[in-house]
Amino acid sequence: MSDQHDPAPYDALLLLSFGGPEGPDDVVPFLENVTRGRGIPKERLKEVGQHYFLFGGVSPINDQNRALLDALRTDFADAGLRLPVYWGNRNWAPYLTDTLREMITDGRRHIAVLTTSAYASYSGCRQYRENLADALATLEAEGLPLPRVDKLRHYFNHPGFVEPMVEGVLASLAELDPSVRDGAHLAFTTHSIPESAADSSGPVTEHGEGGAYVRQHLDVARVIADAVREATGTDHPWQLVYQSRSGAPHIPWLEPDICDHLETLHGAGAPAVVMVPIGFVSDHMEVLYDLDTEATAKAAELGLPVRRSATVGADPRFAAAVRELLLERAARERGTRVERCALGALGPSHDLCPIGCCPARAERPAAAGADSPYA
């Protein structure tokens, strides 16, 4: 095997995701997992679960992860990369701890981890690292030999993540009536988070004014808007907006909300809008409900033509990007210099989360970072 196609020291890849219910009886137990420790009453969880019940109590994220697993395995095989791919979730089966136990039993000792979150933030990065530390602590208590786990870098600006989204925007614009197409606005959407969490996202040197979370999204939005202009010859106005807010109303979260933004655009005379969910890897519940259901209904109420562009999902270009990220990290672990792909102005992200990166409200151990208790 040539050095550039050598996965050593890694002997497996773990796809680590959020998880979701797969039937009506799963909804409340799933939400209890997500909100554990927050003291939220079961009746309130049933109210929140109505979004899932509208879709038969089934979150699409699990099937989307299965499709991504298939795409990764196919890409690895086609590239001659003999590396097993496993899947574990934070909040539903297959649970992370169970998957890591299976990997240890299978003899895996140095694991690369891909999370289904492309950007820096507590909930999108460090919390996954805390979950890894919790799982490793459980397995250590069981007397199992612990593997080393390394989280692959943020891939928000990797061409294999960005280029499918550009294609999705172009396809959505093509669906609009020609009379409104050239004047269409692009609304780049991502998950709203508390302003305090945004300000402290990324390494300490990037804290403040939205932190790495906002800067990374703005950079990707700019890259996509520029690519759309190059492809169409039209400069579409754009803005980064937010969705899926939760939590106490007195705590400031990132704004504007997508529905408020649609009202503002309509009031300003925008002829049409393409919603571009750059903050999400796949069409899971927050895309299907908050954009395809709620925001689309708001647009219909306003009489504003709207389209929603596709997420990356299991696109073969994304699967190839994951392979490239893994081989890049493997080469760097072996001490080999390697070119790291990145679009936009920010460049490739760090391999190892530094101390103080995306801090939690309450300090907890986190694996796969400079402060990891597990070497």
C-alpha positions as YAML, in Angstrom:
chain: A
units: angstrom
residues:
- id: 1
  name: MET
  ca: [0.00, 0.00, 0.00]
- id: 2
  name: SER
  ca: [1.38, 3.41, -0.95]
- id: 3
  name: ASP
  ca: [2.08, 5.78, 1.92]
- id: 4
  name: GLN
  ca: [-0.63, 8.20, 0.79]
- id: 5
  name: HIS
  ca: [-3.26, 5.43, 0.95]
- id: 6
  name: ASP
  ca: [-2.06, 3.96, 4.27]
- id: 7
  name: PRO
  ca: [-4.60, 4.26, 7.13]
- id: 8
  name: ALA
  ca: [-2.03, 3.29, 9.80]
- id: 9
  name: PRO
  ca: [-2.06, 3.80, 12.73]
- id: 10
  name: TYR
  ca: [-5.86, 3.57, 12.45]
- id: 11
  name: ASP
  ca: [-7.53, 0.19, 12.39]
- id: 12
  name: ALA
  ca: [-11.16, 1.39, 12.22]
- id: 13
  name: LEU
  ca: [-13.42, 4.39, 11.62]
- id: 14
  name: LEU
  ca: [-16.29, 5.22, 13.97]
- id: 15
  name: LEU
  ca: [-19.23, 7.23, 12.63]
- id: 16
  name: LEU
  ca: [-20.52, 9.04, 15.71]
- id: 17
  name: SER
  ca: [-23.94, 10.68, 15.47]
- id: 18
  name: PHE
  ca: [-26.82, 12.05, 17.52]
- id: 19
  name: GLY
  ca: [-29.37, 9.27, 17.13]
- id: 20
  name: GLY
  ca: [-33.13, 9.45, 16.89]
- id: 21
  name: PRO
  ca: [-36.34, 7.51, 17.59]
- id: 22
  name: GLU
  ca: [-37.44, 4.80, 15.19]
- id: 23
  name: GLY
  ca: [-41.07, 4.54, 16.26]
- id: 24
  name: PRO
  ca: [-43.72, 6.32, 18.38]
- id: 25
  name: ASP
  ca: [-42.80, 4.38, 21.54]
- id: 26
  name: ASP
  ca: [-39.19, 5.56, 21.20]
- id: 27
  name: VAL
  ca: [-39.90, 9.30, 21.14]
- id: 28
  name: VAL
  ca: [-40.18, 10.13, 24.85]
- id: 29
  name: PRO
  ca: [-37.37, 7.74, 25.96]
- id: 30
  name: PHE
  ca: [-35.16, 9.29, 23.26]
- id: 31
  name: LEU
  ca: [-35.95, 12.81, 24.46]
- id: 32
  name: GLU
  ca: [-35.27, 11.70, 28.03]
- id: 33
  name: ASN
  ca: [-31.81, 10.64, 26.88]
- id: 34
  name: VAL
  ca: [-31.23, 13.96, 25.14]
- id: 35
  name: THR
  ca: [-32.34, 16.06, 28.13]
- id: 36
  name: ARG
  ca: [-31.08, 13.84, 30.98]
- id: 37
  name: GLY
  ca: [-30.08, 15.88, 34.02]
- id: 38
  name: ARG
  ca: [-32.16, 18.94, 33.08]
- id: 39
  name: GLY
  ca: [-35.26, 17.98, 35.10]
- id: 40
  name: ILE
  ca: [-37.70, 18.38, 32.21]
- id: 41
  name: PRO
  ca: [-41.12, 16.79, 33.00]
- id: 42
  name: LYS
  ca: [-42.33, 13.91, 30.84]
- id: 43
  name: GLU
  ca: [-45.43, 15.86, 29.82]
- id: 44
  name: ARG
  ca: [-43.20, 18.60, 28.40]
- id: 45
  name: LEU
  ca: [-41.21, 15.98, 26.50]
- id: 46
  name: LYS
  ca: [-44.45, 14.69, 24.96]
- id: 47
  name: GLU
  ca: [-45.17, 18.21, 23.73]
- id: 48
  name: VAL
  ca: [-41.70, 18.52, 22.22]
- id: 49
  name: GLY
  ca: [-42.10, 15.08, 20.67]
- id: 50
  name: GLN
  ca: [-45.00, 16.27, 18.51]
- id: 51
  name: HIS
  ca: [-42.50, 17.12, 15.77]
- id: 52
  name: TYR
  ca: [-41.54, 13.45, 15.65]
- id: 53
  name: PHE
  ca: [-45.13, 12.20, 15.91]
- id: 54
  name: LEU
  ca: [-45.96, 14.20, 12.76]
- id: 55
  name: PHE
  ca: [-43.56, 11.83, 10.98]
- id: 56
  name: GLY
  ca: [-44.80, 8.61, 12.60]
- id: 57
  name: GLY
  ca: [-42.43, 8.91, 15.55]
- id: 58
  name: VAL
  ca: [-39.48, 8.15, 13.28]
- id: 59
  name: SER
  ca: [-36.46, 10.41, 12.92]
- id: 60
  name: PRO
  ca: [-34.89, 10.19, 9.47]
- id: 61
  name: ILE
  ca: [-31.38, 10.52, 10.91]
- id: 62
  name: ASN
  ca: [-30.85, 6.80, 11.50]
- id: 63
  name: ASP
  ca: [-31.66, 5.78, 7.92]
- id: 64
  name: GLN
  ca: [-29.50, 8.66, 6.72]
- id: 65
  name: ASN
  ca: [-26.61, 7.38, 8.82]
- id: 66
  name: ARG
  ca: [-27.12, 3.89, 7.41]
- id: 67
  name: ALA
  ca: [-26.92, 5.37, 3.92]
- id: 68
  name: LEU
  ca: [-23.74, 7.23, 4.86]
- id: 69
  name: LEU
  ca: [-22.28, 4.02, 6.28]
- id: 70
  name: ASP
  ca: [-22.97, 2.27, 2.99]
- id: 71
  name: ALA
  ca: [-21.43, 5.17, 1.05]
- id: 72
  name: LEU
  ca: [-18.31, 5.15, 3.22]
- id: 73
  name: ARG
  ca: [-17.86, 1.40, 2.94]
- id: 74
  name: THR
  ca: [-18.35, 1.55, -0.82]
- id: 75
  name: ASP
  ca: [-15.89, 4.41, -1.21]
- id: 76
  name: PHE
  ca: [-13.29, 2.72, 0.99]
- id: 77
  name: ALA
  ca: [-13.62, -0.54, -0.94]
- id: 78
  name: ASP
  ca: [-13.42, 1.17, -4.33]
- id: 79
  name: ALA
  ca: [-10.28, 3.02, -3.18]
- id: 80
  name: GLY
  ca: [-8.67, -0.20, -1.91]
- id: 81
  name: LEU
  ca: [-8.85, 1.00, 1.69]
- id: 82
  name: ARG
  ca: [-9.45, -2.00, 3.92]
- id: 83
  name: LEU
  ca: [-10.74, -0.32, 7.04]
- id: 84
  name: PRO
  ca: [-13.89, -1.35, 8.90]
- id: 85
  name: VAL
  ca: [-16.51, 1.32, 9.57]
- id: 86
  name: TYR
  ca: [-18.69, 1.23, 12.70]
- id: 87
  name: TRP
  ca: [-21.60, 3.39, 13.84]
- id: 88
  name: GLY
  ca: [-22.55, 4.61, 17.31]
- id: 89
  name: ASN
  ca: [-24.96, 7.28, 18.63]
- id: 90
  name: ARG
  ca: [-25.06, 9.59, 21.61]
- id: 91
  name: ASN
  ca: [-28.77, 9.26, 22.38]
- id: 92
  name: TRP
  ca: [-30.21, 6.13, 20.77]
- id: 93
  name: ALA
  ca: [-29.29, 2.69, 19.51]
- id: 94
  name: PRO
  ca: [-26.74, 1.77, 18.42]
- id: 95
  name: TYR
  ca: [-25.33, 3.46, 21.52]
- id: 96
  name: LEU
  ca: [-21.76, 4.73, 21.50]
- id: 97
  name: THR
  ca: [-20.65, 2.64, 24.50]
- id: 98
  name: ASP
  ca: [-22.03, -0.55, 22.96]
- id: 99
  name: THR
  ca: [-20.32, 0.16, 19.64]
- id: 100
  name: LEU
  ca: [-16.97, 0.90, 21.29]
- id: 101
  name: ARG
  ca: [-17.30, -2.34, 23.29]
- id: 102
  name: GLU
  ca: [-17.89, -4.20, 20.02]
- id: 103
  name: MET
  ca: [-14.87, -2.52, 18.45]
- id: 104
  name: ILE
  ca: [-12.65, -3.50, 21.37]
- id: 105
  name: THR
  ca: [-13.90, -7.09, 21.17]
- id: 106
  name: ASP
  ca: [-13.06, -7.03, 17.46]
- id: 107
  name: GLY
  ca: [-9.50, -6.03, 18.33]
- id: 108
  name: ARG
  ca: [-9.66, -2.37, 17.31]
- id: 109
  name: ARG
  ca: [-7.08, -0.35, 19.22]
- id: 110
  name: HIS
  ca: [-6.63, 2.96, 17.35]
- id: 111
  name: ILE
  ca: [-9.89, 4.47, 16.13]
- id: 112
  name: ALA
  ca: [-10.56, 7.51, 13.98]
- id: 113
  name: VAL
  ca: [-13.87, 9.21, 14.76]
- id: 114
  name: LEU
  ca: [-16.08, 11.16, 12.36]
- id: 115
  name: THR
  ca: [-18.93, 13.11, 13.97]
- id: 116
  name: THR
  ca: [-21.97, 14.20, 11.99]
- id: 117
  name: SER
  ca: [-21.33, 17.82, 12.94]
- id: 118
  name: ALA
  ca: [-19.06, 19.90, 10.72]
- id: 119
  name: TYR
  ca: [-18.50, 23.01, 12.85]
- id: 120
  name: ALA
  ca: [-16.95, 24.06, 16.14]
- id: 121
  name: SER
  ca: [-19.27, 24.45, 19.15]
- id: 122
  name: TYR
  ca: [-19.88, 22.81, 22.50]
- id: 123
  name: SER
  ca: [-22.86, 20.75, 21.28]
- id: 124
  name: GLY
  ca: [-21.26, 20.04, 17.90]
- id: 125
  name: CYS
  ca: [-17.80, 19.03, 19.09]
- id: 126
  name: ARG
  ca: [-16.86, 19.02, 22.76]
- id: 127
  name: GLN
  ca: [-20.06, 17.28, 23.86]
- id: 128
  name: TYR
  ca: [-19.24, 14.42, 21.50]
- id: 129
  name: ARG
  ca: [-15.77, 14.30, 23.04]
- id: 130
  name: GLU
  ca: [-17.34, 14.18, 26.51]
- id: 131
  name: ASN
  ca: [-19.54, 11.29, 25.38]
- id: 132
  name: LEU
  ca: [-16.42, 9.47, 24.15]
- id: 133
  name: ALA
  ca: [-14.76, 10.01, 27.54]
- id: 134
  name: ASP
  ca: [-17.87, 8.73, 29.35]
- id: 135
  name: ALA
  ca: [-17.96, 5.62, 27.18]
- id: 136
  name: LEU
  ca: [-14.25, 4.94, 27.67]
- id: 137
  name: ALA
  ca: [-14.64, 5.33, 31.44]
- id: 138
  name: THR
  ca: [-17.47, 2.76, 31.43]
- id: 139
  name: LEU
  ca: [-15.41, 0.30, 29.40]
- id: 140
  name: GLU
  ca: [-12.37, 0.87, 31.60]
- id: 141
  name: ALA
  ca: [-14.50, 0.02, 34.64]
- id: 142
  name: GLU
  ca: [-15.45, -3.22, 32.87]
- id: 143
  name: GLY
  ca: [-11.76, -4.10, 32.65]
- id: 144
  name: LEU
  ca: [-11.53, -3.81, 28.87]
- id: 145
  name: PRO
  ca: [-8.37, -2.60, 27.11]
- id: 146
  name: LEU
  ca: [-9.04, 0.94, 25.98]
- id: 147
  name: PRO
  ca: [-8.41, 1.99, 22.38]
- id: 148
  name: ARG
  ca: [-7.02, 5.38, 21.44]
- id: 149
  name: VAL
  ca: [-9.67, 7.54, 19.78]
- id: 150
  name: ASP
  ca: [-8.85, 10.50, 17.52]
- id: 151
  name: LYS
  ca: [-11.59, 12.81, 16.26]
- id: 152
  name: LEU
  ca: [-11.12, 13.91, 12.64]
- id: 153
  name: ARG
  ca: [-10.92, 17.67, 12.09]
- id: 154
  name: HIS
  ca: [-13.86, 19.94, 11.33]
- id: 155
  name: TYR
  ca: [-14.80, 19.50, 7.68]
- id: 156
  name: PHE
  ca: [-17.10, 22.51, 7.17]
- id: 157
  name: ASN
  ca: [-14.84, 23.90, 4.44]
- id: 158
  name: HIS
  ca: [-13.70, 20.67, 2.79]
- id: 159
  name: PRO
  ca: [-14.53, 20.64, -0.95]
- id: 160
  name: GLY
  ca: [-16.35, 17.31, -0.58]
- id: 161
  name: PHE
  ca: [-18.74, 18.93, 1.90]
- id: 162
  name: VAL
  ca: [-19.14, 22.31, 0.19]
- id: 163
  name: GLU
  ca: [-19.41, 21.35, -3.48]
- id: 164
  name: PRO
  ca: [-22.57, 19.19, -3.11]
- id: 165
  name: MET
  ca: [-24.22, 22.12, -1.34]
- id: 166
  name: VAL
  ca: [-23.33, 24.46, -4.20]
- id: 167
  name: GLU
  ca: [-24.94, 21.98, -6.58]
- id: 168
  name: GLY
  ca: [-28.02, 21.88, -4.35]
- id: 169
  name: VAL
  ca: [-28.43, 25.65, -4.45]
- id: 170
  name: LEU
  ca: [-28.14, 25.69, -8.23]
- id: 171
  name: ALA
  ca: [-30.78, 22.97, -8.49]
- id: 172
  name: SER
  ca: [-33.13, 24.91, -6.18]
- id: 173
  name: LEU
  ca: [-32.68, 28.12, -8.14]
- id: 174
  name: ALA
  ca: [-33.50, 26.23, -11.33]
- id: 175
  name: GLU
  ca: [-36.81, 25.14, -9.78]
- id: 176
  name: LEU
  ca: [-37.93, 28.74, -9.28]
- id: 177
  name: ASP
  ca: [-39.97, 30.52, -11.91]
- id: 178
  name: PRO
  ca: [-37.65, 32.47, -14.22]
- id: 179
  name: SER
  ca: [-39.49, 35.68, -13.32]
- id: 180
  name: VAL
  ca: [-38.21, 35.50, -9.71]
- id: 181
  name: ARG
  ca: [-35.05, 33.40, -10.09]
- id: 182
  name: ASP
  ca: [-32.44, 36.12, -10.60]
- id: 183
  name: GLY
  ca: [-33.72, 38.17, -7.66]
- id: 184
  name: ALA
  ca: [-33.88, 35.24, -5.25]
- id: 185
  name: HIS
  ca: [-32.18, 35.65, -1.89]
- id: 186
  name: LEU
  ca: [-30.12, 32.89, -0.29]
- id: 187
  name: ALA
  ca: [-30.86, 32.20, 3.39]
- id: 188
  name: PHE
  ca: [-28.03, 30.08, 4.81]
- id: 189
  name: THR
  ca: [-29.40, 28.31, 7.87]
- id: 190
  name: THR
  ca: [-27.84, 26.57, 10.83]
- id: 191
  name: HIS
  ca: [-28.83, 25.55, 14.34]
- id: 192
  name: SER
  ca: [-29.19, 28.48, 16.70]
- id: 193
  name: ILE
  ca: [-27.19, 28.16, 19.92]
- id: 194
  name: PRO
  ca: [-26.90, 30.46, 22.95]
- id: 195
  name: GLU
  ca: [-24.83, 33.54, 22.21]
- id: 196
  name: SER
  ca: [-22.55, 32.64, 25.12]
- id: 197
  name: ALA
  ca: [-21.86, 29.22, 23.57]
- id: 198
  name: ALA
  ca: [-21.19, 30.78, 20.18]
- id: 199
  name: ASP
  ca: [-18.83, 33.38, 21.65]
- id: 200
  name: SER
  ca: [-16.75, 30.67, 23.34]
- id: 201
  name: SER
  ca: [-16.70, 28.26, 20.39]
- id: 202
  name: GLY
  ca: [-13.40, 27.16, 18.92]
- id: 203
  name: PRO
  ca: [-9.93, 27.76, 20.38]
- id: 204
  name: VAL
  ca: [-9.53, 30.51, 22.98]
- id: 205
  name: THR
  ca: [-7.88, 32.80, 20.41]
- id: 206
  name: GLU
  ca: [-11.12, 32.74, 18.37]
- id: 207
  name: HIS
  ca: [-13.53, 33.49, 21.24]
- id: 208
  name: GLY
  ca: [-15.83, 36.52, 21.17]
- id: 209
  name: GLU
  ca: [-18.26, 37.96, 18.59]
- id: 210
  name: GLY
  ca: [-19.83, 34.63, 17.70]
- id: 211
  name: GLY
  ca: [-16.58, 32.71, 17.99]
- id: 212
  name: ALA
  ca: [-15.53, 30.05, 15.53]
- id: 213
  name: TYR
  ca: [-19.13, 28.86, 15.13]
- id: 214
  name: VAL
  ca: [-20.34, 32.02, 13.40]
- id: 215
  name: ARG
  ca: [-17.08, 32.68, 11.53]
- id: 216
  name: GLN
  ca: [-17.01, 29.18, 10.07]
- id: 217
  name: HIS
  ca: [-20.61, 29.37, 8.88]
- id: 218
  name: LEU
  ca: [-20.10, 32.81, 7.37]
- id: 219
  name: ASP
  ca: [-17.03, 31.59, 5.51]
- id: 220
  name: VAL
  ca: [-18.87, 28.61, 4.03]
- id: 221
  name: ALA
  ca: [-21.85, 30.77, 3.08]
- id: 222
  name: ARG
  ca: [-19.54, 33.20, 1.29]
- id: 223
  name: VAL
  ca: [-17.82, 30.36, -0.60]
- id: 224
  name: ILE
  ca: [-21.18, 28.95, -1.75]
- id: 225
  name: ALA
  ca: [-22.57, 32.36, -2.73]
- id: 226
  name: ASP
  ca: [-19.41, 33.08, -4.74]
- id: 227
  name: ALA
  ca: [-19.61, 29.71, -6.49]
- id: 228
  name: VAL
  ca: [-23.28, 30.28, -7.34]
- id: 229
  name: ARG
  ca: [-22.44, 33.69, -8.79]
- id: 230
  name: GLU
  ca: [-19.66, 32.18, -10.88]
- id: 231
  name: ALA
  ca: [-21.98, 29.44, -12.19]
- id: 232
  name: THR
  ca: [-25.01, 31.66, -12.91]
- id: 233
  name: GLY
  ca: [-23.58, 35.10, -13.54]
- id: 234
  name: THR
  ca: [-26.01, 36.44, -10.92]
- id: 235
  name: ASP
  ca: [-25.05, 37.89, -7.55]
- id: 236
  name: HIS
  ca: [-27.74, 36.65, -5.16]
- id: 237
  name: PRO
  ca: [-28.07, 38.56, -1.86]
- id: 238
  name: TRP
  ca: [-27.47, 36.28, 1.11]
- id: 239
  name: GLN
  ca: [-27.51, 36.16, 4.91]
- id: 240
  name: LEU
  ca: [-26.70, 33.66, 7.64]
- id: 241
  name: VAL
  ca: [-29.82, 32.92, 9.71]
- id: 242
  name: TYR
  ca: [-30.75, 30.44, 12.41]
- id: 243
  name: GLN
  ca: [-33.35, 27.81, 13.26]
- id: 244
  name: SER
  ca: [-34.33, 25.19, 15.85]
- id: 245
  name: ARG
  ca: [-33.95, 27.40, 18.90]
- id: 246
  name: SER
  ca: [-34.76, 25.74, 22.22]
- id: 247
  name: GLY
  ca: [-34.24, 26.64, 25.86]
- id: 248
  name: ALA
  ca: [-35.35, 29.40, 28.19]
- id: 249
  name: PRO
  ca: [-36.65, 32.52, 26.41]
- id: 250
  name: HIS
  ca: [-34.63, 34.90, 28.63]
- id: 251
  name: ILE
  ca: [-31.31, 33.49, 27.40]
- id: 252
  name: PRO
  ca: [-30.02, 35.23, 24.23]
- id: 253
  name: TRP
  ca: [-29.63, 32.88, 21.26]
- id: 254
  name: LEU
  ca: [-28.24, 33.57, 17.81]
- id: 255
  name: GLU
  ca: [-30.69, 35.42, 15.55]
- id: 256
  name: PRO
  ca: [-32.48, 36.09, 13.23]
- id: 257
  name: ASP
  ca: [-34.72, 33.05, 13.10]
- id: 258
  name: ILE
  ca: [-35.46, 31.77, 9.60]
- id: 259
  name: CYS
  ca: [-39.19, 32.52, 9.84]
- id: 260
  name: ASP
  ca: [-38.54, 36.08, 11.03]
- id: 261
  name: HIS
  ca: [-36.04, 36.45, 8.20]
- id: 262
  name: LEU
  ca: [-38.62, 35.35, 5.63]
- id: 263
  name: GLU
  ca: [-41.02, 38.00, 6.93]
- id: 264
  name: THR
  ca: [-38.28, 40.65, 6.69]
- id: 265
  name: LEU
  ca: [-37.39, 39.66, 3.13]
- id: 266
  name: HIS
  ca: [-41.01, 39.65, 2.07]
- id: 267
  name: GLY
  ca: [-41.49, 43.09, 3.56]
- id: 268
  name: ALA
  ca: [-38.44, 44.34, 1.67]
- id: 269
  name: GLY
  ca: [-39.82, 43.04, -1.63]
- id: 270
  name: ALA
  ca: [-37.61, 39.97, -2.15]
- id: 271
  name: PRO
  ca: [-39.18, 37.94, -4.99]
- id: 272
  name: ALA
  ca: [-38.08, 34.49, -3.77]
- id: 273
  name: VAL
  ca: [-35.82, 32.70, -1.29]
- id: 274
  name: VAL
  ca: [-33.68, 29.57, -1.35]
- id: 275
  name: MET
  ca: [-33.08, 28.15, 2.15]
- id: 276
  name: VAL
  ca: [-29.64, 26.54, 2.33]
- id: 277
  name: PRO
  ca: [-29.13, 24.32, 5.43]
- id: 278
  name: ILE
  ca: [-25.33, 24.56, 5.60]
- id: 279
  name: GLY
  ca: [-25.29, 23.66, 9.30]
- id: 280
  name: PHE
  ca: [-26.65, 20.14, 8.81]
- id: 281
  name: VAL
  ca: [-25.06, 17.05, 7.29]
- id: 282
  name: SER
  ca: [-28.35, 15.36, 6.39]
- id: 283
  name: ASP
  ca: [-32.11, 15.94, 6.14]
- id: 284
  name: HIS
  ca: [-32.88, 15.00, 9.73]
- id: 285
  name: MET
  ca: [-35.81, 16.22, 11.83]
- id: 286
  name: GLU
  ca: [-34.68, 19.81, 12.27]
- id: 287
  name: VAL
  ca: [-34.51, 20.16, 8.48]
- id: 288
  name: LEU
  ca: [-37.75, 18.31, 7.76]
- id: 289
  name: TYR
  ca: [-39.78, 20.15, 10.41]
- id: 290
  name: ASP
  ca: [-38.19, 23.56, 10.93]
- id: 291
  name: LEU
  ca: [-37.53, 24.22, 7.24]
- id: 292
  name: ASP
  ca: [-39.71, 21.91, 5.12]
- id: 293
  name: THR
  ca: [-42.73, 22.24, 7.41]
- id: 294
  name: GLU
  ca: [-42.64, 25.39, 9.56]
- id: 295
  name: ALA
  ca: [-40.59, 27.80, 7.41]
- id: 296
  name: THR
  ca: [-42.23, 26.61, 4.20]
- id: 297
  name: ALA
  ca: [-45.66, 27.21, 5.75]
- id: 298
  name: LYS
  ca: [-44.57, 30.71, 6.77]
- id: 299
  name: ALA
  ca: [-43.45, 31.42, 3.20]
- id: 300
  name: ALA
  ca: [-46.77, 30.16, 1.84]
- id: 301
  name: GLU
  ca: [-48.61, 32.41, 4.28]
- id: 302
  name: LEU
  ca: [-46.58, 35.36, 2.98]
- id: 303
  name: GLY
  ca: [-47.00, 34.37, -0.66]
- id: 304
  name: LEU
  ca: [-43.22, 34.18, -0.95]
- id: 305
  name: PRO
  ca: [-41.82, 31.57, -3.36]
- id: 306
  name: VAL
  ca: [-39.32, 29.44, -1.45]
- id: 307
  name: ARG
  ca: [-37.18, 26.38, -2.09]
- id: 308
  name: ARG
  ca: [-34.97, 24.37, 0.26]
- id: 309
  name: SER
  ca: [-31.69, 23.07, -1.13]
- id: 310
  name: ALA
  ca: [-30.34, 19.61, -0.35]
- id: 311
  name: THR
  ca: [-27.97, 18.70, 2.44]
- id: 312
  name: VAL
  ca: [-24.87, 16.63, 1.71]
- id: 313
  name: GLY
  ca: [-26.21, 13.36, 3.13]
- id: 314
  name: ALA
  ca: [-24.54, 10.30, 1.61]
- id: 315
  name: ASP
  ca: [-23.21, 12.10, -1.48]
- id: 316
  name: PRO
  ca: [-20.22, 10.14, -2.86]
- id: 317
  name: ARG
  ca: [-18.13, 13.33, -2.77]
- id: 318
  name: PHE
  ca: [-18.68, 13.57, 0.97]
- id: 319
  name: ALA
  ca: [-17.77, 9.91, 1.45]
- id: 320
  name: ALA
  ca: [-14.57, 10.55, -0.51]
- id: 321
  name: ALA
  ca: [-13.89, 13.60, 1.66]
- id: 322
  name: VAL
  ca: [-14.13, 11.46, 4.79]
- id: 323
  name: ARG
  ca: [-11.59, 9.06, 3.30]
- id: 324
  name: GLU
  ca: [-9.30, 11.98, 2.52]
- id: 325
  name: LEU
  ca: [-9.66, 13.36, 6.05]
- id: 326
  name: LEU
  ca: [-8.84, 9.98, 7.54]
- id: 327
  name: LEU
  ca: [-5.79, 9.39, 5.35]
- id: 328
  name: GLU
  ca: [-4.62, 12.96, 5.96]
- id: 329
  name: ARG
  ca: [-4.81, 12.50, 9.73]
- id: 330
  name: ALA
  ca: [-3.15, 9.08, 9.50]
- id: 331
  name: ALA
  ca: [-0.21, 10.56, 7.57]
- id: 332
  name: ARG
  ca: [0.16, 13.37, 10.10]
- id: 333
  name: GLU
  ca: [0.07, 10.86, 12.96]
- id: 334
  name: ARG
  ca: [2.98, 9.06, 11.24]
- id: 335
  name: GLY
  ca: [4.87, 12.36, 10.99]
- id: 336
  name: THR
  ca: [4.37, 12.80, 7.23]
- id: 337
  name: ARG
  ca: [3.70, 16.22, 5.74]
- id: 338
  name: VAL
  ca: [0.50, 16.24, 3.71]
- id: 339
  name: GLU
  ca: [-1.60, 18.82, 1.87]
- id: 340
  name: ARG
  ca: [-4.87, 19.50, 3.68]
- id: 341
  name: CYS
  ca: [-7.86, 20.53, 1.55]
- id: 342
  name: ALA
  ca: [-9.93, 23.55, 2.55]
- id: 343
  name: LEU
  ca: [-11.95, 26.21, 0.74]
- id: 344
  name: GLY
  ca: [-12.50, 29.78, 1.87]
- id: 345
  name: ALA
  ca: [-10.44, 32.10, 4.02]
- id: 346
  name: LEU
  ca: [-10.11, 30.13, 7.25]
- id: 347
  name: GLY
  ca: [-7.98, 27.20, 6.11]
- id: 348
  name: PRO
  ca: [-8.00, 23.68, 7.56]
- id: 349
  name: SER
  ca: [-9.03, 23.28, 11.18]
- id: 350
  name: HIS
  ca: [-6.90, 21.85, 13.99]
- id: 351
  name: ASP
  ca: [-6.47, 18.10, 14.44]
- id: 352
  name: LEU
  ca: [-6.42, 18.21, 18.22]
- id: 353
  name: CYS
  ca: [-8.87, 20.41, 20.13]
- id: 354
  name: PRO
  ca: [-6.75, 22.68, 22.36]
- id: 355
  name: ILE
  ca: [-7.40, 23.36, 26.03]
- id: 356
  name: GLY
  ca: [-10.23, 25.86, 26.41]
- id: 357
  name: CYS
  ca: [-11.79, 24.97, 23.06]
- id: 358
  name: CYS
  ca: [-15.63, 25.10, 23.15]
- id: 359
  name: PRO
  ca: [-15.79, 24.93, 26.97]
- id: 360
  name: ALA
  ca: [-18.74, 23.44, 28.82]
- id: 361
  name: ARG
  ca: [-20.74, 25.21, 31.52]
- id: 362
  name: ALA
  ca: [-19.65, 22.49, 33.95]
- id: 363
  name: GLU
  ca: [-16.22, 20.97, 33.48]
- id: 364
  name: ARG
  ca: [-16.25, 17.32, 32.40]
- id: 365
  name: PRO
  ca: [-13.56, 15.02, 30.96]
- id: 366
  name: ALA
  ca: [-13.42, 14.99, 27.17]
- id: 367
  name: ALA
  ca: [-11.52, 12.50, 25.00]
- id: 368
  name: ALA
  ca: [-9.64, 13.19, 21.74]
- id: 369
  name: GLY
  ca: [-8.31, 16.61, 22.74]
- id: 370
  name: ALA
  ca: [-5.28, 18.21, 24.35]
- id: 371
  name: ASP
  ca: [-7.00, 17.87, 27.75]
- id: 372
  name: SER
  ca: [-8.00, 14.23, 27.28]
- id: 373
  name: PRO
  ca: [-7.51, 11.89, 30.27]
- id: 374
  name: TYR
  ca: [-6.97, 9.10, 27.72]
- id: 375
  name: ALA
  ca: [-3.68, 9.20, 25.79]
...
